[in-house]
XYZ file of C-alpha atoms in Angstrom:
724
model
C -6.600 28.369 84.230
C -6.699 30.843 87.076
C -2.994 31.659 86.480
C -3.677 32.277 82.765
C -6.612 34.552 83.480
C -4.476 36.584 85.896
C -1.600 36.834 83.442
C -3.995 37.981 80.667
C -5.550 40.444 83.177
C -8.996 38.953 82.737
C -11.178 39.438 85.815
C -12.542 36.357 87.600
C -15.671 36.074 89.726
C -15.649 33.406 92.427
C -18.104 32.856 95.298
C -17.858 29.868 97.625
C -20.763 27.503 97.533
C -22.283 28.755 94.248
C -22.032 27.259 90.713
C -20.859 29.205 87.692
C -24.408 29.383 86.236
C -25.641 31.178 89.369
C -22.756 33.651 89.289
C -23.379 34.394 85.650
C -27.114 34.843 86.343
C -26.461 37.228 89.142
C -23.868 39.229 87.186
C -26.188 39.476 84.175
C -29.058 40.944 86.256
C -26.698 43.186 88.314
C -24.929 44.812 85.362
C -27.471 44.822 82.481
C -28.645 48.261 83.523
C -25.167 49.651 83.192
C -24.003 47.957 79.964
C -24.908 45.386 77.322
C -24.452 41.844 78.651
C -23.392 38.973 76.424
C -23.242 35.439 77.876
C -20.886 33.228 75.776
C -22.142 29.669 76.255
C -23.309 26.586 74.334
C -25.524 25.692 77.356
C -29.258 26.167 76.609
C -30.069 26.461 80.350
C -28.786 30.050 80.373
C -31.522 31.019 77.878
C -33.679 31.835 80.887
C -31.356 34.829 81.549
C -31.935 36.516 78.176
C -33.507 39.943 78.779
C -33.671 43.338 77.106
C -30.082 44.027 78.019
C -28.758 40.477 78.017
C -28.128 38.241 75.023
C -26.354 34.942 74.439
C -23.433 34.412 72.108
C -23.569 30.671 71.306
C -20.586 28.992 69.628
C -21.667 27.696 66.234
C -20.698 24.454 64.500
C -17.564 26.098 63.057
C -14.662 27.048 65.258
C -14.872 30.827 64.859
C -18.621 31.205 64.445
C -20.871 32.788 67.067
C -24.654 33.037 66.993
C -26.348 36.004 68.753
C -29.496 34.925 70.540
C -32.009 37.444 71.863
C -35.612 36.980 73.021
C -36.856 36.375 69.438
C -34.172 33.840 68.625
C -34.781 31.940 71.871
C -38.488 31.674 71.111
C -37.760 30.498 67.543
C -35.287 27.897 68.797
C -37.227 26.456 71.754
C -40.883 27.438 71.198
C -41.055 29.704 74.307
C -39.475 32.996 75.291
C -36.854 33.378 78.049
C -39.565 34.276 80.580
C -41.021 30.740 80.274
C -37.780 28.850 79.752
C -37.487 27.700 83.333
C -41.038 26.330 83.097
C -40.100 24.507 79.873
C -37.045 22.901 81.476
C -39.095 21.899 84.468
C -41.574 20.012 82.292
C -39.048 18.466 79.880
C -36.170 18.004 82.285
C -32.513 18.693 81.509
C -30.631 15.694 80.141
C -27.266 17.445 80.340
C -27.586 17.694 84.101
C -29.501 14.345 84.486
C -32.614 16.123 85.696
C -35.775 14.236 84.718
C -38.916 15.948 83.556
C -42.438 14.666 83.199
C -42.265 11.304 81.370
C -43.135 11.480 77.670
C -43.468 15.290 77.556
C -41.013 16.857 75.112
C -40.324 20.503 74.220
C -43.088 20.609 71.598
C -45.837 19.439 73.938
C -44.531 21.552 76.806
C -44.234 24.770 74.779
C -47.753 24.257 73.402
C -49.190 23.931 76.914
C -47.241 26.928 78.155
C -48.500 29.046 75.278
C -52.107 27.997 76.011
C -52.094 28.120 79.785
C -49.282 30.547 80.667
C -47.644 28.639 83.481
C -47.174 25.198 84.958
C -49.479 26.022 87.878
C -52.249 26.946 85.484
C -51.638 23.736 83.447
C -52.342 21.744 86.575
C -55.545 23.723 87.125
C -56.709 22.568 83.675
C -55.552 18.915 83.762
C -59.025 17.810 82.631
C -58.466 19.626 79.312
C -55.294 17.760 78.275
C -54.992 14.265 76.783
C -55.230 11.262 79.197
C -51.616 10.312 78.527
C -50.309 13.783 79.321
C -52.630 14.068 82.327
C -51.302 10.842 83.772
C -47.659 11.943 83.178
C -48.240 15.280 84.847
C -49.990 13.634 87.807
C -47.089 11.232 88.304
C -44.643 14.151 88.008
C -46.304 16.367 90.552
C -44.484 15.131 93.652
C -41.136 16.064 92.002
C -42.330 19.248 90.444
C -40.909 21.753 92.942
C -37.577 19.920 93.252
C -37.084 19.918 89.484
C -38.129 23.594 89.264
C -35.540 24.489 91.890
C -32.808 22.430 90.173
C -33.295 24.074 86.779
C -33.694 27.663 88.028
C -30.539 29.802 87.852
C -30.051 32.132 90.815
C -29.877 35.843 90.001
C -29.675 37.332 93.524
C -26.388 36.206 95.063
C -24.945 38.932 97.280
C -21.933 40.220 95.278
C -20.310 43.534 96.015
C -18.332 43.942 92.842
C -18.446 47.228 90.849
C -18.579 46.935 87.087
C -15.399 48.955 86.683
C -13.519 46.104 88.431
C -14.435 43.699 85.603
C -12.667 45.565 82.799
C -10.101 43.489 80.974
C -6.577 44.911 80.804
C -3.610 44.060 78.529
C -1.619 40.940 79.221
C 1.300 41.304 81.705
C 4.335 40.186 79.755
C 6.418 39.352 82.756
C 3.739 36.971 84.051
C 2.345 35.671 80.768
C 5.536 34.735 78.903
C 7.050 32.389 81.521
C 3.606 30.884 82.063
C 3.035 30.187 78.311
C 6.552 28.750 78.221
C 5.878 26.449 81.226
C 2.520 25.271 79.873
C 3.948 24.903 76.317
C 1.074 26.917 74.840
C 3.020 28.037 71.784
C 0.038 28.429 69.476
C -1.582 30.797 71.961
C 1.693 32.689 72.163
C 1.616 33.172 68.352
C -1.973 34.541 68.595
C -0.964 36.935 71.368
C 1.771 38.207 69.089
C -0.797 38.854 66.363
C -3.141 40.680 68.754
C -0.396 42.731 70.433
C 2.316 43.512 67.805
C 5.730 43.767 69.309
C 4.593 42.142 72.563
C 5.893 38.674 71.999
C 9.601 38.275 71.422
C 11.243 35.363 69.678
C 12.399 33.885 72.938
C 8.775 32.746 73.532
C 9.181 30.311 70.642
C 12.020 28.385 72.323
C 11.308 24.915 73.438
C 11.280 23.934 77.060
C 14.792 23.676 78.401
C 14.382 20.481 80.269
C 17.697 18.645 80.899
C 18.309 16.530 77.830
C 15.602 18.308 75.782
C 16.475 19.483 72.257
C 16.427 23.200 71.314
C 14.528 24.230 68.163
C 16.223 24.321 64.787
C 17.679 27.732 63.913
C 16.010 27.845 60.488
C 14.589 31.214 59.526
C 11.820 31.949 56.946
C 12.951 33.212 53.602
C 13.414 36.930 54.084
C 12.878 39.293 51.123
C 16.178 39.550 49.273
C 17.759 36.964 51.595
C 20.207 34.223 50.592
C 17.728 31.380 50.934
C 15.632 30.275 47.919
C 12.408 32.254 47.713
C 9.115 30.453 47.502
C 8.313 29.475 43.918
C 4.896 27.794 43.726
C 3.364 26.499 40.517
C -0.268 25.681 39.653
C -0.468 22.675 37.269
C -3.742 22.684 35.301
C -2.952 21.225 31.899
C -1.426 18.034 30.498
C 1.532 19.953 29.131
C 2.296 21.535 32.527
C 1.994 18.103 34.100
C 4.552 16.583 31.719
C 6.917 19.468 32.372
C 6.620 18.814 36.100
C 7.205 15.078 35.765
C 10.315 15.728 33.673
C 11.652 18.163 36.319
C 11.306 15.487 39.007
C 13.453 12.923 37.224
C 16.472 11.978 39.313
C 15.303 13.662 42.557
C 16.254 11.820 45.745
C 12.943 12.368 47.615
C 9.660 14.253 47.331
C 7.287 15.782 49.896
C 3.648 15.028 49.145
C 0.425 16.537 50.498
C -3.227 16.104 49.468
C -6.029 18.633 49.494
C -9.493 17.144 50.034
C -13.075 17.981 50.972
C -13.113 16.113 54.289
C -10.947 14.930 57.189
C -12.729 11.582 56.936
C -10.607 9.721 54.428
C -13.521 7.555 53.259
C -15.662 10.618 52.562
C -12.895 12.858 51.263
C -12.866 13.869 47.534
C -9.382 14.556 46.283
C -9.083 18.158 45.040
C -5.382 18.136 44.321
C -1.857 16.994 45.181
C 1.096 19.241 46.024
C 4.637 17.969 45.439
C 7.981 19.480 46.466
C 11.443 18.162 45.764
C 13.468 21.278 46.612
C 12.961 23.540 49.540
C 11.225 26.718 48.453
C 9.700 25.185 45.297
C 6.463 23.252 44.952
C 3.751 22.427 42.401
C 0.052 21.891 42.947
C -1.795 19.466 40.663
C -5.357 20.846 40.582
C -8.266 18.459 39.984
C -11.287 20.560 39.012
C -13.545 21.344 36.091
C -11.386 23.018 33.468
C -8.177 21.714 35.108
C -6.521 18.286 35.304
C -8.562 15.129 34.942
C -8.136 13.377 38.310
C -8.106 9.694 37.159
C -5.865 10.308 34.135
C -3.413 12.428 36.240
C -3.244 9.870 39.016
C -2.460 7.119 36.565
C 0.234 9.336 34.949
C 1.975 10.071 38.278
C 1.450 6.580 39.725
C 5.105 5.548 38.945
C 6.297 8.598 40.862
C 4.013 8.080 43.881
C 4.609 4.295 44.070
C 8.367 4.249 43.215
C 9.886 2.137 46.025
C 13.208 3.818 45.498
C 11.809 7.365 45.986
C 11.137 8.170 49.723
C 8.108 10.284 50.419
C 8.102 13.067 53.031
C 5.124 14.774 54.639
C 3.178 15.786 57.663
C 0.806 13.040 58.903
C 1.438 10.973 55.814
C -1.006 8.273 56.943
C -3.907 10.560 55.994
C -2.491 11.104 52.457
C -1.825 7.362 52.058
C -5.442 6.535 52.983
C -6.874 9.151 50.634
C -4.800 7.987 47.716
C -5.460 4.353 48.541
C -9.120 5.014 47.884
C -8.121 6.057 44.326
C -5.998 2.971 43.766
C -2.642 4.625 44.546
C -0.192 3.091 47.061
C 1.857 6.051 48.228
C 5.164 4.550 49.428
C 7.700 4.351 50.988
C 7.468 6.724 53.954
C 10.833 8.418 54.145
C 10.030 11.066 56.711
C 7.023 12.323 58.660
C 7.554 15.614 60.495
C 4.627 14.962 62.855
C 6.179 11.662 64.035
C 9.680 13.195 64.173
C 8.355 15.850 66.517
C 6.638 13.145 68.615
C 9.858 11.190 68.909
C 11.774 14.321 70.018
C 9.239 15.101 72.752
C 5.851 13.310 73.004
C 4.355 16.114 75.138
C 4.909 18.872 72.542
C 2.318 19.887 69.981
C 2.872 18.196 66.630
C 0.656 20.007 64.110
C 2.317 21.711 61.180
C 1.312 25.252 62.209
C 3.101 24.918 65.539
C 6.104 23.051 64.099
C 6.589 25.710 61.426
C 6.500 28.499 64.077
C 8.758 26.614 66.452
C 11.422 25.215 64.081
C 11.267 27.601 61.062
C 10.053 30.856 62.707
C 7.257 30.857 60.035
C 3.597 31.527 60.404
C 1.584 29.325 58.065
C -1.743 30.138 56.405
C -4.381 28.190 58.321
C -7.238 26.239 56.718
C -9.775 28.654 58.251
C -7.945 31.581 56.661
C -8.162 29.775 53.354
C -11.828 28.807 53.296
C -13.334 31.150 55.855
C -15.742 30.246 58.633
C -19.427 30.204 59.384
C -21.886 31.094 56.672
C -19.058 32.546 54.583
C -17.162 29.282 54.541
C -16.201 28.109 51.077
C -15.920 24.574 49.706
C -12.433 23.568 48.656
C -13.396 23.796 44.964
C -14.777 27.306 45.512
C -11.474 28.703 46.754
C -9.545 30.857 44.349
C -7.131 28.445 42.541
C -4.095 30.656 43.151
C -4.816 30.928 46.870
C -5.340 27.157 46.998
C -2.060 26.702 45.137
C -0.155 28.749 47.703
C -1.796 26.975 50.608
C -1.266 23.480 49.228
C 2.343 24.109 48.066
C 3.102 25.600 51.481
C 2.254 22.332 53.102
C 4.555 20.261 50.900
C 7.314 22.912 51.091
C 7.072 23.241 54.886
C 7.212 19.378 55.218
C 10.440 19.341 53.332
C 11.918 22.220 55.311
C 10.890 20.563 58.553
C 12.574 17.378 57.496
C 15.862 19.306 57.087
C 15.444 20.976 60.430
C 14.778 17.698 62.238
C 17.537 15.773 60.452
C 19.968 18.494 61.629
C 18.867 17.760 65.197
C 19.013 13.976 64.700
C 22.763 14.288 63.919
C 23.444 14.362 67.688
C 20.618 11.994 68.526
C 21.271 8.814 66.547
C 19.014 6.672 68.742
C 16.036 8.912 68.057
C 16.745 8.876 64.326
C 16.981 5.026 64.461
C 13.680 4.912 66.273
C 12.038 7.036 63.516
C 13.543 5.210 60.571
C 13.188 1.621 61.890
C 9.968 1.793 63.830
C 7.741 4.899 63.423
C 8.089 5.593 59.749
C 7.748 1.976 58.459
C 4.728 1.509 60.764
C 2.722 4.267 59.035
C 1.942 2.135 55.952
C 1.073 -0.908 58.081
C -1.405 1.110 60.140
C -2.874 2.704 57.035
C -3.576 -0.797 55.593
C -5.196 -1.885 58.876
C -7.403 1.199 59.010
C -8.405 0.848 55.362
C -9.270 -2.852 55.815
C -11.444 -2.229 58.865
C -13.206 -4.794 60.984
C -16.554 -6.496 60.470
C -19.363 -6.389 63.065
C -22.262 -8.773 63.569
C -25.021 -6.153 64.022
C -27.705 -8.836 64.477
C -25.885 -10.212 67.480
C -25.564 -6.753 69.009
C -29.231 -5.991 68.415
C -30.283 -9.181 70.249
C -27.816 -8.382 73.041
C -29.233 -4.884 73.367
C -32.776 -6.196 73.903
C -31.527 -8.610 76.616
C -29.530 -5.858 78.396
C -32.478 -3.462 78.242
C -34.642 -6.006 80.046
C -31.939 -6.530 82.696
C -31.733 -2.762 83.229
C -35.487 -2.444 83.682
C -35.453 -5.287 86.270
C -32.551 -3.623 88.098
C -34.351 -0.284 88.102
C -37.398 -1.782 89.756
C -35.172 -3.527 92.300
C -33.382 -0.246 93.082
C -36.662 1.631 93.410
C -37.902 -1.045 95.750
C -34.793 -0.732 97.977
C -35.058 3.069 97.964
C -38.826 3.090 98.610
C -39.436 5.638 95.827
C -38.719 6.309 92.194
C -36.038 8.788 91.174
C -33.570 9.442 88.323
C -30.890 6.824 88.889
C -28.583 8.687 86.489
C -28.717 11.940 88.439
C -25.825 12.178 90.989
C -27.760 14.773 92.998
C -30.903 12.656 93.302
C -28.929 9.492 93.906
C -26.954 11.171 96.697
C -30.253 12.293 98.260
C -31.533 8.705 98.212
C -28.372 7.106 99.553
C -27.465 9.569 102.259
C -30.723 11.311 103.213
C -33.408 8.698 102.603
C -31.424 5.478 103.380
C -29.076 7.163 105.818
C -25.888 5.550 104.496
C -22.602 7.159 105.586
C -21.254 9.805 103.351
C -17.754 9.091 101.913
C -16.416 11.842 99.672
C -17.683 15.401 99.190
C -17.581 17.233 95.905
C -18.369 20.894 95.069
C -21.964 20.101 94.369
C -22.652 17.538 97.108
C -21.565 14.036 98.072
C -19.901 11.750 95.573
C -21.706 8.654 94.251
C -18.872 7.380 92.093
C -17.835 3.725 91.675
C -15.320 3.908 94.548
C -17.986 5.200 96.953
C -20.572 2.651 95.841
C -18.044 -0.197 96.305
C -17.477 0.914 99.903
C -21.222 1.115 100.509
C -21.985 -2.266 98.865
C -21.439 -4.301 102.126
C -23.771 -1.912 103.970
C -26.813 -2.013 101.660
C -27.825 -4.131 98.644
C -28.869 -0.949 96.700
C -25.200 -0.022 96.229
C -24.408 -3.368 94.574
C -27.422 -3.025 92.324
C -26.321 0.448 91.321
C -22.873 -0.786 90.441
C -24.349 -3.453 88.232
C -26.764 -0.990 86.706
C -23.993 1.419 85.798
C -21.847 -1.305 84.363
C -24.650 -2.619 82.105
C -25.737 0.847 81.079
C -22.165 1.862 80.120
C -21.620 -1.292 78.083
C -24.971 -0.815 76.338
C -24.485 2.823 75.445
C -20.773 2.716 74.683
C -20.578 -0.530 72.672
C -23.788 -2.505 72.117
C -25.864 0.406 70.764
C -23.056 2.623 69.544
C -20.974 0.275 67.361
C -23.661 -0.349 64.695
C -24.232 3.389 64.380
C -20.619 4.155 63.470
C -20.160 1.573 60.736
C -18.965 3.028 57.509
C -22.060 3.270 55.212
C -20.004 2.148 52.178
C -17.962 -0.735 53.572
C -20.237 -1.678 56.497
C -17.125 -1.964 58.622
C -15.539 -0.167 61.571
C -12.547 1.843 60.520
C -10.645 3.007 63.583
C -7.775 5.471 63.608
C -4.516 4.171 65.026
C -2.557 7.034 66.561
C 1.278 6.915 66.759
C 1.615 10.453 68.195
C -0.915 10.707 71.060
C 0.305 8.897 74.159
C 3.284 10.230 76.123
C 4.743 6.757 76.562
C 5.022 5.675 72.899
C 2.050 3.323 73.128
C -0.137 3.022 70.061
C -3.619 4.324 70.615
C -6.939 3.839 68.871
C -9.788 6.292 68.383
C -13.122 6.744 66.571
C -13.843 4.111 67.931
C -11.269 2.898 70.427
C -10.803 -0.761 69.505
C -8.191 -1.269 72.209
C -10.767 -1.007 74.942
C -13.396 -3.577 73.975
C -14.404 -5.216 77.319
C -13.716 -8.935 77.992
C -13.642 -9.519 81.776
C -17.418 -9.987 82.200
C -19.862 -12.334 80.483
C -21.427 -9.347 78.726
C -18.022 -8.126 77.656
C -17.388 -11.497 75.995
C -20.787 -11.173 74.223
C -19.690 -7.817 72.850
C -16.425 -9.326 71.589
C -18.364 -12.032 69.812
C -19.785 -9.365 67.606
C -16.377 -8.845 65.984
C -16.314 -11.399 63.104
C -14.203 -12.340 60.105
C -15.004 -10.642 56.818
C -16.006 -13.917 55.167
C -16.544 -17.632 56.107
C -13.206 -18.539 54.610
C -11.327 -16.252 57.056
C -10.653 -16.372 60.787
C -9.780 -13.838 63.487
C -6.538 -14.688 65.320
C -6.023 -13.519 68.822
C -2.315 -13.233 69.969
C -0.712 -11.873 73.099
C 2.789 -11.609 74.467
C 3.506 -13.814 77.447
C 4.338 -11.644 80.522
C 5.989 -9.101 78.253
C 6.496 -6.447 81.027
C 8.375 -8.953 83.200
C 10.504 -10.125 80.255
C 11.527 -6.510 79.612
C 12.217 -6.050 83.322
C 14.498 -9.135 83.270
C 16.295 -7.806 80.182
C 16.828 -4.338 81.645
C 17.791 -5.412 85.187
C 19.675 -8.628 84.483
C 18.371 -9.999 87.777
C 19.731 -13.640 87.828
C 16.671 -15.269 89.408
C 14.247 -13.483 87.069
C 16.417 -14.184 84.036
C 16.789 -17.914 84.937
C 13.027 -18.244 85.484
C 12.434 -17.209 81.816
C 15.384 -19.187 80.437
C 14.061 -22.337 82.118
C 10.583 -21.683 80.712
C 9.126 -21.586 84.198
C 5.691 -20.275 85.090
C 6.960 -16.867 86.233
C 4.039 -16.200 88.566
C 4.384 -19.660 90.183
C 8.181 -19.040 90.468
C 7.510 -15.777 92.268
C 4.949 -17.471 94.522
C 7.660 -19.944 95.578
C 9.961 -17.089 96.386
C 7.591 -14.924 98.439
C 5.737 -17.800 100.190
C 8.766 -20.042 100.723
C 7.150 -23.267 99.539
C 7.065 -25.425 96.422
C 3.371 -26.328 96.964
C 1.721 -23.402 95.202
C -2.036 -22.997 95.299
C -4.088 -21.065 92.626
C -4.621 -18.299 95.217
C -0.852 -17.986 95.874
C -0.163 -17.765 92.152
C -2.907 -15.080 91.751
C -1.277 -13.035 94.546
C 2.192 -13.521 93.022
C 0.890 -12.210 89.725
C -0.469 -9.070 91.379
C 2.922 -8.620 93.105
C 4.890 -9.142 89.834
C 3.063 -6.474 87.905
C 2.392 -4.206 90.914
C 6.039 -3.905 91.943
C 7.052 -2.800 88.448
C 4.641 0.093 88.671
C 5.721 1.090 92.187
C 2.907 -0.396 94.250
C 3.155 0.261 98.011
C 2.014 -2.011 100.859
C -1.201 -0.062 101.264
C -2.117 -0.505 97.571
C -1.198 -4.190 97.519
C -3.207 -4.930 100.705
C -6.229 -3.311 99.111
C -5.796 -5.117 95.767
C -5.311 -8.584 97.428
C -7.668 -7.898 100.293
C -5.070 -8.856 102.851
C -3.775 -7.113 105.983
C -1.220 -4.278 105.350
C 1.395 -6.095 107.415
C 1.122 -9.149 105.163
C 1.446 -6.954 102.084
C 4.508 -5.289 103.602
C 6.087 -8.693 104.287
C 5.416 -9.868 100.733
C 7.044 -6.773 99.159
C 10.067 -6.953 101.532
C 10.559 -10.699 100.682
C 10.200 -9.880 96.957
C 12.940 -7.234 97.258
C 15.305 -9.646 99.044
C 14.871 -12.396 96.435
C 15.081 -10.072 93.353
C 17.659 -7.375 94.446
C 18.841 -6.803 90.880
C 15.373 -5.804 89.771
C 14.915 -3.319 92.601
C 18.388 -1.788 92.069
C 17.472 -1.340 88.370
C 14.201 0.324 89.269
C 15.961 2.745 91.590
C 18.687 3.458 89.009
C 16.057 4.388 86.436
C 14.470 6.898 88.773
C 17.770 8.389 89.654
C 18.788 8.701 86.002
C 15.454 10.432 85.333
C 16.113 12.918 88.077
C 19.568 13.736 86.665
C 18.706 13.996 82.970
C 15.043 14.961 83.062
C 13.976 11.952 81.082
C 14.028 8.156 81.048
C 14.439 5.894 77.984
C 13.076 2.618 76.712
C 15.101 -0.293 75.345
C 14.743 1.201 71.821
C 15.807 4.680 72.991
C 12.411 6.387 73.179
C 12.384 9.279 75.716
C 9.828 10.208 78.255
C 10.489 13.616 79.704
C 9.632 13.919 83.397
C 10.039 17.545 84.514
C 8.107 16.875 87.720
C 10.269 13.943 88.877
C 12.188 16.131 91.224
């Protein structure tokens, strides 16, 4: 970030020992007499800095929207003006920074008291005038009052000798910026720089990273006026006659690119506004479903044979979305012939894979963005409010670009047959499978989770009281600052790791402190329970689809750098199981009906089987061929005995998996809780008994250093530019 700021010639204020809020506060007060000050932030804490010459620009809900907040707007939003904002935060606390306020006092009560009494100090002078509940809360809060007031107050008087003229932004320095954007692969930013500074960015900025073994971009130019390539010919289809003409023109085509236009990114909420189809690069048609245009249901039924034709491959960008949208309307879009997003991912997982970037990188073409189509902020239009001709061009562009990208990628695949095989035999066929899984969803027993939540809440309350008893005082357990004060100042435990804002209280630190004081063990249990409760027990029922009453996750093929499938919204690959509570959470996942069952399946030592296949190590291969318990077999090797105890097998299992991921003696000793010398002996013995495996691991690293990437059994590449 610092390198980018320097290359863009954007001044940076740093001051050791002070947080960004304090530097912003000091700068605002220092310069507001010389110029208008605007603080760009979503953080409400900085509202206390708003002044005659200082306003806040708050990012709105939409990407390009900013709200201007002055004194009047602050008071309308929070009930008090900037001059009383620190007092408001003191009474209410600040949940974003884990700073507790007076229990039970929210912004409404706090602002009403501040309006009536003018200050916190005056409120305390009139405690007899407030309700008994508020009076008790304020009395309990009094010992922490000054600490909280200090924590929420932003400093405005840091000693900074920095003239305003030194803070002027300059123009980007091309010699610094271009190599940096290239190295960081920020191609979309490079495109925006080009728009802001015409002539600044040359085409060489659009080249892909020239890592050894990496593929250069396709040399496919946009259609120039009067050029040899086919110019864009986009058609709006609004009548039955035009539809029949389109269908007739598509007879005999070898493939089509398809894209849907909808009202939402959520496929279950999305209303289909139209479908764009392209069979020839440079030509596309948009079937428009709106009042006075095509009837959606009749049109879908008419083009069903086209969209479902098993002999007609479909191309697109992120086709899984289109499949899910159409599935809701009873259409099974298939088969997937090409997906440019996934092709890009297979070429290089670490690149950006959205259509805008791919079009710029491989076609030299700047697409019309969705924000440019519908606008932003209060001026944003609904998809059905957009001018039909503009919507036609936008929608047809998506189908046309998808077809052009397929041509560009297939040209590159000619010299990379393994990557093409990976796309056509794994990635593309998987799209429809994942779409079916997402559409089906998974059922949740909400009653079970509700009962579990009540039980865990009681456990947390008991743990809180136990922790307060050990500490000798009450405090906000969720505040790292307050917790550090209790652990290291009050209880006098040894500090372990420092951060910018104090001493760390993370899990690693608490685990080291656990043998020294019971409060650390209780805190670990508290955090574990709280995380499971907030992340799963309470959260899962809230994200059930209101129509299906099921969880519909998204399975992502293009996210992880390793080729692993990931899950999001919610992540169903990370449901806990190791603890008793984790198992209770898993019990909430149930079959959709009494006649059905959930089947759990897992590969047996899959990593080690792959290692045996790749390395060909005789002992490892024989162990699998003879159907041996591989961990027991390893235990016999490293411990030199046939009498294997459960503890020996457990250690052998850690060694088996640890060695594959490059574990060192120090790491193994920590994991097994054994002396480092013993861990060193175990790894040395393992290497002597499985020499083929270790040679293979060394060869893989050496190949990666030479080529810039390593490959899987199926030919997937992982680029490793930092390996050397």
